[in-house]
Amino acid sequence: ETHVDSGVFTVLYQDKKGGLQVQNRKNKKWYDVPFNRNALIVNTGLALEYLSRGKFKATTQILNKVK
């Protein structure tokens, strides 16, 4: 289900299966977040959007089940 996180930020490690997608705010297209064993994913949340007065937007994301 499409959502944004409520906290300041969320740190994720994505496995090789993938499935995480983020939405571009301008064109509304969805983009796959590629697997990188040496990287963590940081999603900004609603609390950071509020605290930064909108400078940092909450990441719209979805996790698709991968077979």
Coordinates of C-alpha atoms in Angstrom, one line a residue, residues 2 5 10 14 18 20 22 25 30 34 37 40-41 44-45 47 51 53-54 60-64 67:
T2 CA 1.3 3.5 -0.9
D5 CA 6.4 7.2 7.2
T10 CA 13.4 5.6 8.4
Q14 CA 17.0 -3.7 1.2
G18 CA 14.0 -5.7 -3.8
L20 CA 10.8 -1.0 -2.8
V22 CA 9.5 5.6 -4.4
R25 CA 6.6 14.2 -6.7
W30 CA 7.3 5.3 -9.6
P34 CA 18.0 -0.8 -6.6
R37 CA 24.8 -4.4 -0.5
L40 CA 21.3 1.9 3.4
I41 CA 18.1 3.6 2.3
T44 CA 12.3 11.1 5.1
G45 CA 9.0 11.1 7.1
A47 CA 7.8 14.7 11.2
L51 CA 9.9 20.3 11.4
R53 CA 8.5 23.6 7.3
G54 CA 8.3 21.6 4.1
T60 CA 6.0 8.5 -0.8
Q61 CA 6.8 4.8 -1.1
I62 CA 5.4 1.3 -1.7
L63 CA 6.7 -2.2 -1.1
N64 CA 5.7 -4.6 -3.9
K67 CA 8.3 -13.6 -6.2

